[in-house]
Short mmCIF file of C-alpha atoms in Angstrom, two decimals:
data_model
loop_
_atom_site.label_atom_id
_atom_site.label_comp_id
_atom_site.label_asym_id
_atom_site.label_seq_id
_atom_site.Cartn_x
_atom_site.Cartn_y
_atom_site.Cartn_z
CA UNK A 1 0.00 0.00 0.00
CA UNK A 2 1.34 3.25 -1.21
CA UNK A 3 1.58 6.15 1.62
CA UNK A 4 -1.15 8.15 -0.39
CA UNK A 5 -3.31 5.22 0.06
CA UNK A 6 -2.88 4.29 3.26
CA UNK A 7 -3.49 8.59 4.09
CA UNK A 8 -7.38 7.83 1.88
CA UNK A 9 -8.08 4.97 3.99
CA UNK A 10 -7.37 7.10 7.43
CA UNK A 11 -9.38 10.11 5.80
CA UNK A 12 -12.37 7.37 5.59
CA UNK A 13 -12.03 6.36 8.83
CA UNK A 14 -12.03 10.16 10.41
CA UNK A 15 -14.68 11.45 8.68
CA UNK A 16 -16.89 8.33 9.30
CA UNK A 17 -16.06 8.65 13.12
CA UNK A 18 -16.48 12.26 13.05
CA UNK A 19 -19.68 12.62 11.34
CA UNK A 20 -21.00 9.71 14.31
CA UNK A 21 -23.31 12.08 16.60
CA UNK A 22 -21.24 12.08 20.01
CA UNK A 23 -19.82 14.16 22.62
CA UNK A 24 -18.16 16.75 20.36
CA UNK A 25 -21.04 17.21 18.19
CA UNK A 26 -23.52 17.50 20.93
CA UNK A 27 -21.26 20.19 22.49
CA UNK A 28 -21.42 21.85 19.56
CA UNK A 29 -24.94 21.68 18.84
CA UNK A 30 -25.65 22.65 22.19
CA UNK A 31 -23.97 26.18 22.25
CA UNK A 32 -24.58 26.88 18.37
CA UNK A 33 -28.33 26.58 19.61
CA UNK A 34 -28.59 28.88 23.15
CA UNK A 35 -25.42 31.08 22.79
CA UNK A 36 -25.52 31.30 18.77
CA UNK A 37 -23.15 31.06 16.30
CA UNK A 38 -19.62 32.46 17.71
CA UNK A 39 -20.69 30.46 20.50
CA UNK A 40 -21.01 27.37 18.16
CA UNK A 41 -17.46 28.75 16.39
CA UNK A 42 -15.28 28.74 19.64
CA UNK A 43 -16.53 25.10 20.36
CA UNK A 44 -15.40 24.16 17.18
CA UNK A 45 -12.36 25.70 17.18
CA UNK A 46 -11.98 24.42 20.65
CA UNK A 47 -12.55 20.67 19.67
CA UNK A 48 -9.81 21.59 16.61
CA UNK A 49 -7.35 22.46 19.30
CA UNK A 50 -8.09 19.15 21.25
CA UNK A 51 -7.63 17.53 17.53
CA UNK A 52 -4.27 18.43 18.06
CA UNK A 53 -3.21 17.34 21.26
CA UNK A 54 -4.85 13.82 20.12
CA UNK A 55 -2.63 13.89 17.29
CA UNK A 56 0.19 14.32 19.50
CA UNK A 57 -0.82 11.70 21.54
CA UNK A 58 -0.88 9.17 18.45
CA UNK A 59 2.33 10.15 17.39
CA UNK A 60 4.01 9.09 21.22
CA UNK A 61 1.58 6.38 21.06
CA UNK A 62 3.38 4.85 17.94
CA UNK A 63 6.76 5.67 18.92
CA UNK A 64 6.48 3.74 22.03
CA UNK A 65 3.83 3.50 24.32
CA UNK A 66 1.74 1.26 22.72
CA UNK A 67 1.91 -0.91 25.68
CA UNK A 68 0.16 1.47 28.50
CA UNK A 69 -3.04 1.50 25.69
CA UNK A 70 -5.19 -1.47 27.59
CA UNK A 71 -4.42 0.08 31.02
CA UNK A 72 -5.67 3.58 29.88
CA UNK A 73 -8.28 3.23 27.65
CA UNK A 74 -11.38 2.77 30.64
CA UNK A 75 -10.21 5.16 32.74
CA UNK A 76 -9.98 7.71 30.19
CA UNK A 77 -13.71 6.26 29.40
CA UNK A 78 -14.89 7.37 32.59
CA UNK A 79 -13.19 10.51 32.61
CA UNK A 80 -14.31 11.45 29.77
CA UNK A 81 -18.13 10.68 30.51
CA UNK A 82 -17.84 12.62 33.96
CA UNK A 83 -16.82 15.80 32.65
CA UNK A 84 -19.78 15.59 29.63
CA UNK A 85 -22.62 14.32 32.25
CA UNK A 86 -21.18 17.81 34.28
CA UNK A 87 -21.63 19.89 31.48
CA UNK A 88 -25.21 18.15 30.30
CA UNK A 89 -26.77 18.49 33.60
CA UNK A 90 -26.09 22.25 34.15
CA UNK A 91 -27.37 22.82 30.50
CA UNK A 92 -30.21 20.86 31.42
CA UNK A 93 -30.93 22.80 34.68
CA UNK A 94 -30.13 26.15 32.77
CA UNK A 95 -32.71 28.59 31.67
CA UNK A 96 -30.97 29.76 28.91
CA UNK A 97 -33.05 32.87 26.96
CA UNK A 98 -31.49 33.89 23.36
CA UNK A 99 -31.95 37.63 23.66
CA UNK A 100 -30.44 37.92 27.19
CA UNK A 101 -26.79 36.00 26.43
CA UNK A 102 -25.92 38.00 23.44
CA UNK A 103 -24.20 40.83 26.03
CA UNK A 104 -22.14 37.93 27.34
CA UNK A 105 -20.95 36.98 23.85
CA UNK A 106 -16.59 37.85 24.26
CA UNK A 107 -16.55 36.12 28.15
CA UNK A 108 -18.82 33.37 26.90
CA UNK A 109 -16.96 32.51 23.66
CA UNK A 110 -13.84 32.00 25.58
CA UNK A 111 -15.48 30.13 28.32
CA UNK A 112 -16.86 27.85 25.43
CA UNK A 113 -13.53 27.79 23.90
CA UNK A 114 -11.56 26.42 26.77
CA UNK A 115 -14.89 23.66 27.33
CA UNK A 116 -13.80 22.87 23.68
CA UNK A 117 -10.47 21.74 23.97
CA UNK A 118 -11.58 19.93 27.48
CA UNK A 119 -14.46 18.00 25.82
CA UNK A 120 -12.26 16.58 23.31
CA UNK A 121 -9.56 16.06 25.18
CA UNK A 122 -11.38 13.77 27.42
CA UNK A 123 -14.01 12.94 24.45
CA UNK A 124 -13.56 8.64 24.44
CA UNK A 125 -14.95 8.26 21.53
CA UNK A 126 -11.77 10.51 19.98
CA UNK A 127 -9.12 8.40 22.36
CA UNK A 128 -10.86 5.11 21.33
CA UNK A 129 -10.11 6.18 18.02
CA UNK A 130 -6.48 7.02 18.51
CA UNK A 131 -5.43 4.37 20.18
CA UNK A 132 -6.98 1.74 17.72
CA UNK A 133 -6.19 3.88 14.25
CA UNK A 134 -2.49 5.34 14.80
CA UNK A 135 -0.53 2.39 15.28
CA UNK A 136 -1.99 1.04 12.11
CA UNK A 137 -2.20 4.00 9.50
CA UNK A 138 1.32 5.60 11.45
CA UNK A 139 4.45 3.55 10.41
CA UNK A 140 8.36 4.12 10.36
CA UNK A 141 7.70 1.91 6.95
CA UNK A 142 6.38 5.60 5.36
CA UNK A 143 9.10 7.57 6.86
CA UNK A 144 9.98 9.92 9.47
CA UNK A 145 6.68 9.92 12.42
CA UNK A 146 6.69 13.22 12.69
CA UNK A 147 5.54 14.43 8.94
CA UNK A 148 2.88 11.79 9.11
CA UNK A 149 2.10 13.25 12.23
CA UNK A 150 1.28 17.21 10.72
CA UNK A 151 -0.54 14.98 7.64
CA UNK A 152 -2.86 13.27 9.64
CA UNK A 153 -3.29 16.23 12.41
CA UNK A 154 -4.36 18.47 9.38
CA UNK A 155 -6.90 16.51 7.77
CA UNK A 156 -8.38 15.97 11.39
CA UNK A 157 -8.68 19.53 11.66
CA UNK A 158 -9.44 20.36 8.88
CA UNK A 159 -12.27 17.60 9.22
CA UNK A 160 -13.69 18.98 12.24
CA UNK A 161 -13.90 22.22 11.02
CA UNK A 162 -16.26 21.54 7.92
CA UNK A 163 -18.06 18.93 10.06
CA UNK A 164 -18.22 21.14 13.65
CA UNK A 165 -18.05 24.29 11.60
CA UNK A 166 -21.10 23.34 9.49
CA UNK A 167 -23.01 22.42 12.19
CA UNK A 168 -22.21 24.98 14.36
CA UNK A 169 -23.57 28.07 11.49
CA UNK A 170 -26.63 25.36 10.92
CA UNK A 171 -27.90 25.29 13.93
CA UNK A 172 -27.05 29.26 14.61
CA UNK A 173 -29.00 30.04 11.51
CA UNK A 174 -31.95 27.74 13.71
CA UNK A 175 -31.43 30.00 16.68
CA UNK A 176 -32.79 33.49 15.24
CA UNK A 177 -36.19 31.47 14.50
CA UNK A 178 -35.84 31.28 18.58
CA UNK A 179 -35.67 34.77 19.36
CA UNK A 180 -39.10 35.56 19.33
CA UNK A 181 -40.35 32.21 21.94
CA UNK A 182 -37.99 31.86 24.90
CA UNK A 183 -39.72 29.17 26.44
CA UNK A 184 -38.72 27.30 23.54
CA UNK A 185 -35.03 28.09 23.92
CA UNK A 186 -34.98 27.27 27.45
CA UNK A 187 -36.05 23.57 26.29
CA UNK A 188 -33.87 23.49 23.87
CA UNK A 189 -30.99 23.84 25.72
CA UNK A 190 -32.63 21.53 28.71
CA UNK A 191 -33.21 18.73 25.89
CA UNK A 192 -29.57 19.13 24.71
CA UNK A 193 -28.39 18.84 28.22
CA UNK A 194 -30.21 15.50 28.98
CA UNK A 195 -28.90 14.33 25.71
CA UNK A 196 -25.12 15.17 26.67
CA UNK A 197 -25.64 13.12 29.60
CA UNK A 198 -27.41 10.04 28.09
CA UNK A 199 -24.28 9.52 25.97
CA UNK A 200 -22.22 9.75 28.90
CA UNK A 201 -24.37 7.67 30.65
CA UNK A 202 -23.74 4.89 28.34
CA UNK A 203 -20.12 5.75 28.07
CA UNK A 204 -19.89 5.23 31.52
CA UNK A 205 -21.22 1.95 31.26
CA UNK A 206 -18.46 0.96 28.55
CA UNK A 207 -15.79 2.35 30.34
CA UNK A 208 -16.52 0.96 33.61
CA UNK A 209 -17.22 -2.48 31.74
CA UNK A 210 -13.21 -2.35 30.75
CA UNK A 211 -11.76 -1.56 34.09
#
């Protein structure tokens, strides 16, 4: 397999596990709809940063810690779950009104940001991915790791962006037809919450299963 082909096949496999609903899209979903679209922009971006640090990860991964994968892979599960359920159940005991956050847009963006990069960092669906995916698409056979390293990193966020990004100016678009009923919002951001934590919920479960 040429290295062009093997860099197709990993492409597949992103985008397929990207476009998945999970904990990064949720997160985005859930601020593009209450806080609007810069809201929805800095989680993407956010999750793009975490992109990186994964990418980082897979690269020390392959070089040689392959062998600490089984031990980590549940915990990181759990984590991972802990900090989403957090962030589900105060959206889902928020009463979150469109016209009132828009004042709050600069601190909120950055709060958002900073939830970014922690939701993927901890996101197991992302480390699952990692862990199974790098040692097999990242080889010394192709060369130096550290050029397949800024290849794959780039078309991960690069993915996230059109995927997250697309999303995110969706669902903002969504949010001005919420203006004008606030109830509705409030619901909204109540039924994202509960959401959130179902999938951690059940990522719990699986995490705790591999302890």
């Amino acid at each position: 397999m040429t290295y062009a082909e093997n860099l197709w096949i990993y492409f597949l496999l992103l985008a397929g596990i990207i476009v998945v609903p999970g904990m990064d899209m949720m997160f985005v979903l859930a601020n593009a709809l209450t806080r609007g679209r810069r809201a929805g922009i800095a989680a993407t971006l956010g999750l793009m940063v975490g992109g990186v640090c994964h990418t980082l990860f897979g690269t020390v991964a392959v070089a040689g810690l392959s062998r600490l994968i089984p031990a980590v892979s549940g915990v990181m599960l759990i984590a991972g779950s802990a900090y989403m359920m957090w962030i589900g159940l105060t959206l889902a005991r928020s009463s979150i009104v469109v016209d009132r956050v828009d004042g709050g847009l600069v601190r909120s963006s950055r709060t958002v940001f900073g939830q970014g990069i922690v939701t993927c960092l901890l996101n197991p669906k992302a480390w699952l991915f990692i862990l199974a995916v790098y040692p097999q698409f990242m080889s010394p056979v192709y060369g130096p790791l550290w050029p397949q390293a800024v290849a794959m990193g780039t078309m991960t966020v690069a993915t996230q962006f059109v995927v997250y990004g697309g999303l995110a100016l969706a669902a903002a678009r969504g949010r001005d037809g919420l203006i004008a009923n606030p109830g509705l919002t409030i619901w909204v951001g109540r039924a994202a919450g509960l959401l959130l934590v179902a999938v951690a919920v059940y990522t719990l479960l699986r995490g705790w299963s591999q302890l």
